[in-house]
mmCIF file of C-alpha atoms in Angstrom:
data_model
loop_
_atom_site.group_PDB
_atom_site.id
_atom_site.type_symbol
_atom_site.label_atom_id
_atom_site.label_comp_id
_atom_site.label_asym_id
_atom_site.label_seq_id
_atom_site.Cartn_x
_atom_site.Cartn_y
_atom_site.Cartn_z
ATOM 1 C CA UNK A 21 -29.405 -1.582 -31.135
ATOM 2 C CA UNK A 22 -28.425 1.626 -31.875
ATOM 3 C CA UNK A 23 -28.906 3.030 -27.942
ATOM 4 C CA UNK A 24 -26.231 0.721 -26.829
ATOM 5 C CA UNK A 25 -24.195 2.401 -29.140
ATOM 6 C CA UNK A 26 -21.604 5.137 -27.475
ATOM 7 C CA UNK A 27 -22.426 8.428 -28.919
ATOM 8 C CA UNK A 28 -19.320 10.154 -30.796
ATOM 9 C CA UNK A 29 -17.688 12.774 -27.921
ATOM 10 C CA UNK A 30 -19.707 15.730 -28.778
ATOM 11 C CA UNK A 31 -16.240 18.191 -28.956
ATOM 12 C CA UNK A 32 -14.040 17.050 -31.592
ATOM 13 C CA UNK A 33 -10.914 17.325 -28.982
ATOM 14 C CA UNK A 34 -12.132 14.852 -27.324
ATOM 15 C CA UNK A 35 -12.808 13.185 -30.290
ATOM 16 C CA UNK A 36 -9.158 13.440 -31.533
ATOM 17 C CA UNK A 37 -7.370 12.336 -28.028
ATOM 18 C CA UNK A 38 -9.462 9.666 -28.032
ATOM 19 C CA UNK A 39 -7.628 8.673 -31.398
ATOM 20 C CA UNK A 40 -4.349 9.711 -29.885
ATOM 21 C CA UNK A 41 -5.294 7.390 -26.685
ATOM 22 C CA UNK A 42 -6.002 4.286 -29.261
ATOM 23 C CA UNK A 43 -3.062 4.248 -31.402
ATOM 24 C CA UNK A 44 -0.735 4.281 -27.591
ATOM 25 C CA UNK A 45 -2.987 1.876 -26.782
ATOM 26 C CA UNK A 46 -3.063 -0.281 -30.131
ATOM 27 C CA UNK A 47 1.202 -0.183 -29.780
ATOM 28 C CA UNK A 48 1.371 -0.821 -26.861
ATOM 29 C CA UNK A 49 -0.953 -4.243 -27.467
ATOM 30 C CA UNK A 50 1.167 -5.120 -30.645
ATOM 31 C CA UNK A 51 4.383 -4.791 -28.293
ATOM 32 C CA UNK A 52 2.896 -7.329 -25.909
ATOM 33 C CA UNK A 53 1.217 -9.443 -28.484
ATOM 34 C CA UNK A 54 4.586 -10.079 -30.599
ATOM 35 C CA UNK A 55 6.662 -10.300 -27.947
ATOM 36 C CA UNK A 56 3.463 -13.531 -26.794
ATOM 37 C CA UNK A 57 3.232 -14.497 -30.122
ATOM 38 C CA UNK A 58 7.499 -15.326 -30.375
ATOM 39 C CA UNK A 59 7.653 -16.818 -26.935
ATOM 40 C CA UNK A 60 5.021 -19.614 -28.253
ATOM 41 C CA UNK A 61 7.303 -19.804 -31.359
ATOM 42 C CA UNK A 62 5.816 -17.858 -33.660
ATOM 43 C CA UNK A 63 7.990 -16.695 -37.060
ATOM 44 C CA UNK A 64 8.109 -13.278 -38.316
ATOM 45 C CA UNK A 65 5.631 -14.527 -41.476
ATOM 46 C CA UNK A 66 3.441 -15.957 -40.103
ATOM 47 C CA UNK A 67 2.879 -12.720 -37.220
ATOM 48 C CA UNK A 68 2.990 -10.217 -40.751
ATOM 49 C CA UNK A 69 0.029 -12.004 -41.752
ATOM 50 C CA UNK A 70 -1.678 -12.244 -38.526
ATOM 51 C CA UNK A 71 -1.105 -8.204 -38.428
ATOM 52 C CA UNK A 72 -1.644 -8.105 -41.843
ATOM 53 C CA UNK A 73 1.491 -5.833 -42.893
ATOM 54 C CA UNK A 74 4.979 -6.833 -44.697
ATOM 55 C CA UNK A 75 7.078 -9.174 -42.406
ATOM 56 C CA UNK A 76 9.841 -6.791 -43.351
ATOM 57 C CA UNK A 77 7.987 -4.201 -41.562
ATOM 58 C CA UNK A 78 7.041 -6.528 -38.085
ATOM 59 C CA UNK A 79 11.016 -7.584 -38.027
ATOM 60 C CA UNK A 80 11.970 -3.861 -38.348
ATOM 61 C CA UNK A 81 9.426 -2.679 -35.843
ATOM 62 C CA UNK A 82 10.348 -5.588 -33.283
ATOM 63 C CA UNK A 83 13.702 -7.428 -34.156
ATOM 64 C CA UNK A 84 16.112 -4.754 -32.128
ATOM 65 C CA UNK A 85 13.695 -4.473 -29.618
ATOM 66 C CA UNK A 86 13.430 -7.969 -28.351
ATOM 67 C CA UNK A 87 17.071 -8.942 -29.562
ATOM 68 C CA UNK A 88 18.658 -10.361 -26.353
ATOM 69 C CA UNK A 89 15.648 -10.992 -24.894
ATOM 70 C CA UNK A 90 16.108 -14.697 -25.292
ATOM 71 C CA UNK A 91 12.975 -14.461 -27.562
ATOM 72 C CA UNK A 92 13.915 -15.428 -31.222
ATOM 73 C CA UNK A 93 11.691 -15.878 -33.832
ATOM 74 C CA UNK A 94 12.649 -18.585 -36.766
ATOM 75 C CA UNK A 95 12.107 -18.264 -40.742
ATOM 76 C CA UNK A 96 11.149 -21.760 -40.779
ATOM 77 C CA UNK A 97 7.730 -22.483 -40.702
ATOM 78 C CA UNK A 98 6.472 -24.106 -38.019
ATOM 79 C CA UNK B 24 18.472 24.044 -33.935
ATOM 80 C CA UNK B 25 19.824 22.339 -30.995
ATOM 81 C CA UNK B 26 23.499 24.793 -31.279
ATOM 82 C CA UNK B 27 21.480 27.444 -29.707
ATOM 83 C CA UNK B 28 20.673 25.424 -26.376
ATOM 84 C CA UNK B 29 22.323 26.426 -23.034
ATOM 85 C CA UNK B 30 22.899 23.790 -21.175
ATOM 86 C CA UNK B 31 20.079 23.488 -19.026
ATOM 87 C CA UNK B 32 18.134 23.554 -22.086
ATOM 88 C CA UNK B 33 20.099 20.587 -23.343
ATOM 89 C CA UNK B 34 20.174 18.589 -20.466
ATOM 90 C CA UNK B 35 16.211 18.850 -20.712
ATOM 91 C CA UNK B 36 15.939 17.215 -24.334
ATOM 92 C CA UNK B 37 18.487 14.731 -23.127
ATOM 93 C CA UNK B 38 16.035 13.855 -20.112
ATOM 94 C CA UNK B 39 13.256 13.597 -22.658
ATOM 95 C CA UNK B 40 14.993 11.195 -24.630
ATOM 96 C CA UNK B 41 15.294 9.068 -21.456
ATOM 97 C CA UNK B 42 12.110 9.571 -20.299
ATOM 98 C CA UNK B 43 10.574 8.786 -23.793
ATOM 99 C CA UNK B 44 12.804 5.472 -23.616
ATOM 100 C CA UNK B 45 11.787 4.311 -20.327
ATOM 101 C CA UNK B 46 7.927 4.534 -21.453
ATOM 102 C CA UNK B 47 8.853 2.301 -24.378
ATOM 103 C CA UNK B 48 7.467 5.338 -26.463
ATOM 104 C CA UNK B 49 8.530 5.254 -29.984
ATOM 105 C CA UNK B 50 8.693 8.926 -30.147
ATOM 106 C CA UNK B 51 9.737 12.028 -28.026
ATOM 107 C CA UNK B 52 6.629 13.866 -27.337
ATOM 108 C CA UNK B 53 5.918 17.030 -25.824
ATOM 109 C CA UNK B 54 4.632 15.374 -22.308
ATOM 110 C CA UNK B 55 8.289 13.784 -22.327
ATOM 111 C CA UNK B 56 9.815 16.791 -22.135
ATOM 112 C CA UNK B 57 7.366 18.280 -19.230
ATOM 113 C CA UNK B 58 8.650 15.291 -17.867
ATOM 114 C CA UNK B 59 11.816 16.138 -18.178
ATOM 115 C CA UNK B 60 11.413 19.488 -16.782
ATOM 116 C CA UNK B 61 9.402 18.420 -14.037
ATOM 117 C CA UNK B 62 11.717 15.560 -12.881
ATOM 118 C CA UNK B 63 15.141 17.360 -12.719
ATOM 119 C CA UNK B 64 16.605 20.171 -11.392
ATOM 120 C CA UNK B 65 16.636 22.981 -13.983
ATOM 121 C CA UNK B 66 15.668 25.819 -11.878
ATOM 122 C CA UNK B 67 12.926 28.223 -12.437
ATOM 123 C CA UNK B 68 11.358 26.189 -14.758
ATOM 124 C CA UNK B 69 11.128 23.003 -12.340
ATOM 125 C CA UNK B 70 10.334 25.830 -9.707
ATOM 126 C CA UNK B 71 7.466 26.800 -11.689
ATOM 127 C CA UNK B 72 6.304 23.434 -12.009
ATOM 128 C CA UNK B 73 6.327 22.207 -8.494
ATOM 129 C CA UNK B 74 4.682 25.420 -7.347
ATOM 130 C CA UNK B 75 1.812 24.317 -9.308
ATOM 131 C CA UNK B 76 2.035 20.928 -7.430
ATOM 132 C CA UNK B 77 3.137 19.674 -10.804
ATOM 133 C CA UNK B 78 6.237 17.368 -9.578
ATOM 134 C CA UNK B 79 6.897 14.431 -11.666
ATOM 135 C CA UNK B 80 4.821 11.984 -9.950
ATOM 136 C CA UNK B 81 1.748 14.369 -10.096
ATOM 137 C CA UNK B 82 2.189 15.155 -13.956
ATOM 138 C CA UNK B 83 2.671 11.342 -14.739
ATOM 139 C CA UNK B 84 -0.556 10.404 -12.851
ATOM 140 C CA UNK B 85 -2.018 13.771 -14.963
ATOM 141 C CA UNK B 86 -0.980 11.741 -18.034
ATOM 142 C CA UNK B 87 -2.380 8.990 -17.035
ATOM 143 C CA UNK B 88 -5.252 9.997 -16.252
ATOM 144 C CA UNK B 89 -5.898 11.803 -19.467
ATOM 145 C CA UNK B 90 -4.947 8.485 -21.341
ATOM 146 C CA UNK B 91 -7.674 6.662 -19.595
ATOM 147 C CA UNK B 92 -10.238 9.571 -19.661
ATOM 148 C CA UNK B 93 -9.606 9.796 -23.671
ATOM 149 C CA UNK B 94 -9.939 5.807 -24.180
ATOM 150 C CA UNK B 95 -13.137 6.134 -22.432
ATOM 151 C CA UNK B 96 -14.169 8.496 -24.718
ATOM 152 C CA UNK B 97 -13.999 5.961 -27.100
ATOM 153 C CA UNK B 98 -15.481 2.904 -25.112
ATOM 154 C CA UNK B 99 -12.547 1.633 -23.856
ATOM 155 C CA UNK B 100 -11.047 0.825 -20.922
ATOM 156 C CA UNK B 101 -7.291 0.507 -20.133
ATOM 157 C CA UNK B 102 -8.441 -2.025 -17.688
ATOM 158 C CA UNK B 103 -9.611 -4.771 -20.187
ATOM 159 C CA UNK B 104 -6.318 -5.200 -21.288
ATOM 160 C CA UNK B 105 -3.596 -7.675 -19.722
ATOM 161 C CA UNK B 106 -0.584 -5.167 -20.458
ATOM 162 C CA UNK B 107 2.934 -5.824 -18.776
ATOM 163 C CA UNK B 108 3.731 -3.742 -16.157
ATOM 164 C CA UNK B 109 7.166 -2.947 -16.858
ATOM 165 C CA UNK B 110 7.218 -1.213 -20.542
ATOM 166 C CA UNK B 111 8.768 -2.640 -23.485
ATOM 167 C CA UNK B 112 12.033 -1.819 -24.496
ATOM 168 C CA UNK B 113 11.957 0.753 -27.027
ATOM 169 C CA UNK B 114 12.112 -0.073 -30.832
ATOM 170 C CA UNK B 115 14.859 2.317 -31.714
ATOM 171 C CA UNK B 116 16.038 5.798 -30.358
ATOM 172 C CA UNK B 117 12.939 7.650 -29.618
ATOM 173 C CA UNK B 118 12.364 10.105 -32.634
ATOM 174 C CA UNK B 119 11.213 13.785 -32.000
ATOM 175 C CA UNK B 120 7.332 13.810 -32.882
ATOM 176 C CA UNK B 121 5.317 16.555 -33.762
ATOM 177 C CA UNK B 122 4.053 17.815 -30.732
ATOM 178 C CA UNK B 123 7.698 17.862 -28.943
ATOM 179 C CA UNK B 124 9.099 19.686 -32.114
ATOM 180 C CA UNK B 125 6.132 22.236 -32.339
ATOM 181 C CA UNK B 126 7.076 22.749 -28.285
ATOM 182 C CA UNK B 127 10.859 23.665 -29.323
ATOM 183 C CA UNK B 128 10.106 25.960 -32.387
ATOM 184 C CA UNK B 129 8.097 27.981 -30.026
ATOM 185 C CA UNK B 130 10.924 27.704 -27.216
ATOM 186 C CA UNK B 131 12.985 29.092 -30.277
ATOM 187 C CA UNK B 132 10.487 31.820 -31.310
ATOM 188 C CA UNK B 133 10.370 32.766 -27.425
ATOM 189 C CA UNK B 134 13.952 33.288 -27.290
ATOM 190 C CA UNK B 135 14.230 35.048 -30.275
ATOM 191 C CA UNK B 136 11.044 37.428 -29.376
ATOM 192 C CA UNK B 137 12.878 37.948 -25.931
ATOM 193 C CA UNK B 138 16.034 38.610 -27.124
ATOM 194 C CA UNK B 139 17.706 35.914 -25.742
ATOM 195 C CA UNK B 140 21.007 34.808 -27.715
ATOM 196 C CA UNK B 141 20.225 30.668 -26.327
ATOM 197 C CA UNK B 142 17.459 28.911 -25.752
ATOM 198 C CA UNK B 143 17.093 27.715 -21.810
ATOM 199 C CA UNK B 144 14.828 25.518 -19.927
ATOM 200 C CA UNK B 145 12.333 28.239 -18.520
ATOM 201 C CA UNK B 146 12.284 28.847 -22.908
ATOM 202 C CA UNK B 147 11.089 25.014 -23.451
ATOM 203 C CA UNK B 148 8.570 25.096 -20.935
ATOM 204 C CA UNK B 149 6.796 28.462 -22.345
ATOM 205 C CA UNK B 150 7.252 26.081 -25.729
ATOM 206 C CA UNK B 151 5.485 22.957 -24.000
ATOM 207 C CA UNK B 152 2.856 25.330 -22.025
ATOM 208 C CA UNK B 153 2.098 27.057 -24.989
ATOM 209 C CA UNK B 154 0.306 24.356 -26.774
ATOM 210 C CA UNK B 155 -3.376 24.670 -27.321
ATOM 211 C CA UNK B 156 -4.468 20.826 -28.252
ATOM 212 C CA UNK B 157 -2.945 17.515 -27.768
ATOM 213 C CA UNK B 158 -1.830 15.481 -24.309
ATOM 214 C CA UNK B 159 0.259 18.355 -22.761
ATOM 215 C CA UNK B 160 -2.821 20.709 -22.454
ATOM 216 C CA UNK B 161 -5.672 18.073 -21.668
ATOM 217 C CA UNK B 162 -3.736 16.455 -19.101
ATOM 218 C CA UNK B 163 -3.212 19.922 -17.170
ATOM 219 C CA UNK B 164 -6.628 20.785 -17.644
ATOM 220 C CA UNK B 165 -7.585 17.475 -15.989
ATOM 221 C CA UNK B 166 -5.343 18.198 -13.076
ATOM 222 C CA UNK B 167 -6.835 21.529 -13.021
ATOM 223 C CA UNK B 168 -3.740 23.223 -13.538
ATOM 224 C CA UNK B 169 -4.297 26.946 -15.113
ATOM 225 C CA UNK B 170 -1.670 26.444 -18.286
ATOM 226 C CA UNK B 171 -1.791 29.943 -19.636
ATOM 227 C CA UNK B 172 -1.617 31.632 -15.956
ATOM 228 C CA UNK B 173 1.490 28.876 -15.293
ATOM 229 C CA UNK B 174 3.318 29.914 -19.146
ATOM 230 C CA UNK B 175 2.580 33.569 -18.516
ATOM 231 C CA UNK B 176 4.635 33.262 -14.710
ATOM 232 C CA UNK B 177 7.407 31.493 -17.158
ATOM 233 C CA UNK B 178 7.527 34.192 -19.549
ATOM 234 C CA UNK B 179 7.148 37.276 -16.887
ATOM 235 C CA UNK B 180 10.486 35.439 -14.880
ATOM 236 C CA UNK B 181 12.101 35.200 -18.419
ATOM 237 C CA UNK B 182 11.952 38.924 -18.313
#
């Protein structure tokens, strides 16, 4: 198993933009996947737990962002 | 910090803001303000730029590039991913992240070393150039752009 494995980048700069490159990356898939996850009616709860942090801290992160975007997100549980 | 700008200087971190926003990047990096610099019309150090066929199309596809040459790195590829192809609004006002603060200290120190009572544009890119790790650097190396030969032109015109 292990051969199918990718090695580490042998220079740790590469190593360390490749960390850089995830985290844009990661954002950039929580920006699409809220912004998915309220269009099929999703509440703020229930998306904390899915990412597994404090709704206070999805609705900060994404509640100006999207405001007027005719997506809204409810309290209520579905 | 920002009292000491001129106004070219300014007008560049203003850009970068933009910029920043119009990526849908939380924070002002470094890269945002070579964008800046590279998209506008702030003299010598847009001169500087373009002679190094760095125009802001060419440095965006740089960045690109090194974004998908560093996910790689890792396994990944940008192209798995159904991402929409206008990006999202930003979250707030960009904030100023490490790498574009480290850039204006050293636009700062410049300055100061040069005897320079403001801080101009040719003075933030020396700051941006002068960066040994992170985006700025890999992404010029990638577009085989010599960084220190292209900072030590911006210093020599600063005088």
């Amino acid at each position: 198993m292990t051969d199918t494995l990718p090695d580490l980048p042998a220079d740790p700069a590469d190593g360390l933009a490749a960390v850089v490159a995830l985290r844009r990356l990661a954002d950039r898939l929580e920006d699409a996947g809220v912004e998915r996850a309220l269009a099929d009616g999703w509440t703020w709860e229930q998306m904390s737990e899915a990412l597994g942090v404090t709704r206070q801290a999805v609705h900060k992160k994404h509640a100006k962002r999207l405001a007027g975007s005719g997506l809204a997100a409810t309290r209520r549980k579905r | 910090m920002f009292e000491r700008f001129a106004k070219d200087a300014a007008k560049v971190v203003h850009d970068a803001v933009e910029e920043a926003a119009a990526l849908g990047s939380p924070t002002i990096e470094a890269e945002h303000l070579l964008l800046a610099i590279a998209g506008g019309r702030h003299g010598g150090a847009t001169f500087l730029l373009e002679d190094a066929g760095l125009d802001a199309d060419a440095l965006m596809a740089a960045l690109e590039r090194e974004h998908e040459l560093s996910l790689a790195a890792a396994g990944v590829a940008i192209g798995d991913f159904e991402l929409p192809a206008t990006p999202p609004r930003p979250r707030r006002t960009p904030s100023f992240a490490t790498s574009s603060k480290r850039a204006l200290e050293r636009a700062l120190k410049v300055a100061v070393a040069n005897h320079s009572r403001r801080v101009g544009a040719l003075h933030l890119l020396v700051g941006v150039l002068r960066a040994e790790f992170g985006t700025v650097p890999r992404a010029l190396a990638g577009a085989e752009v010599d960084r220190i030969a292209l900072a030590t032109r911006a210093e020599r015109m600063l005088g």
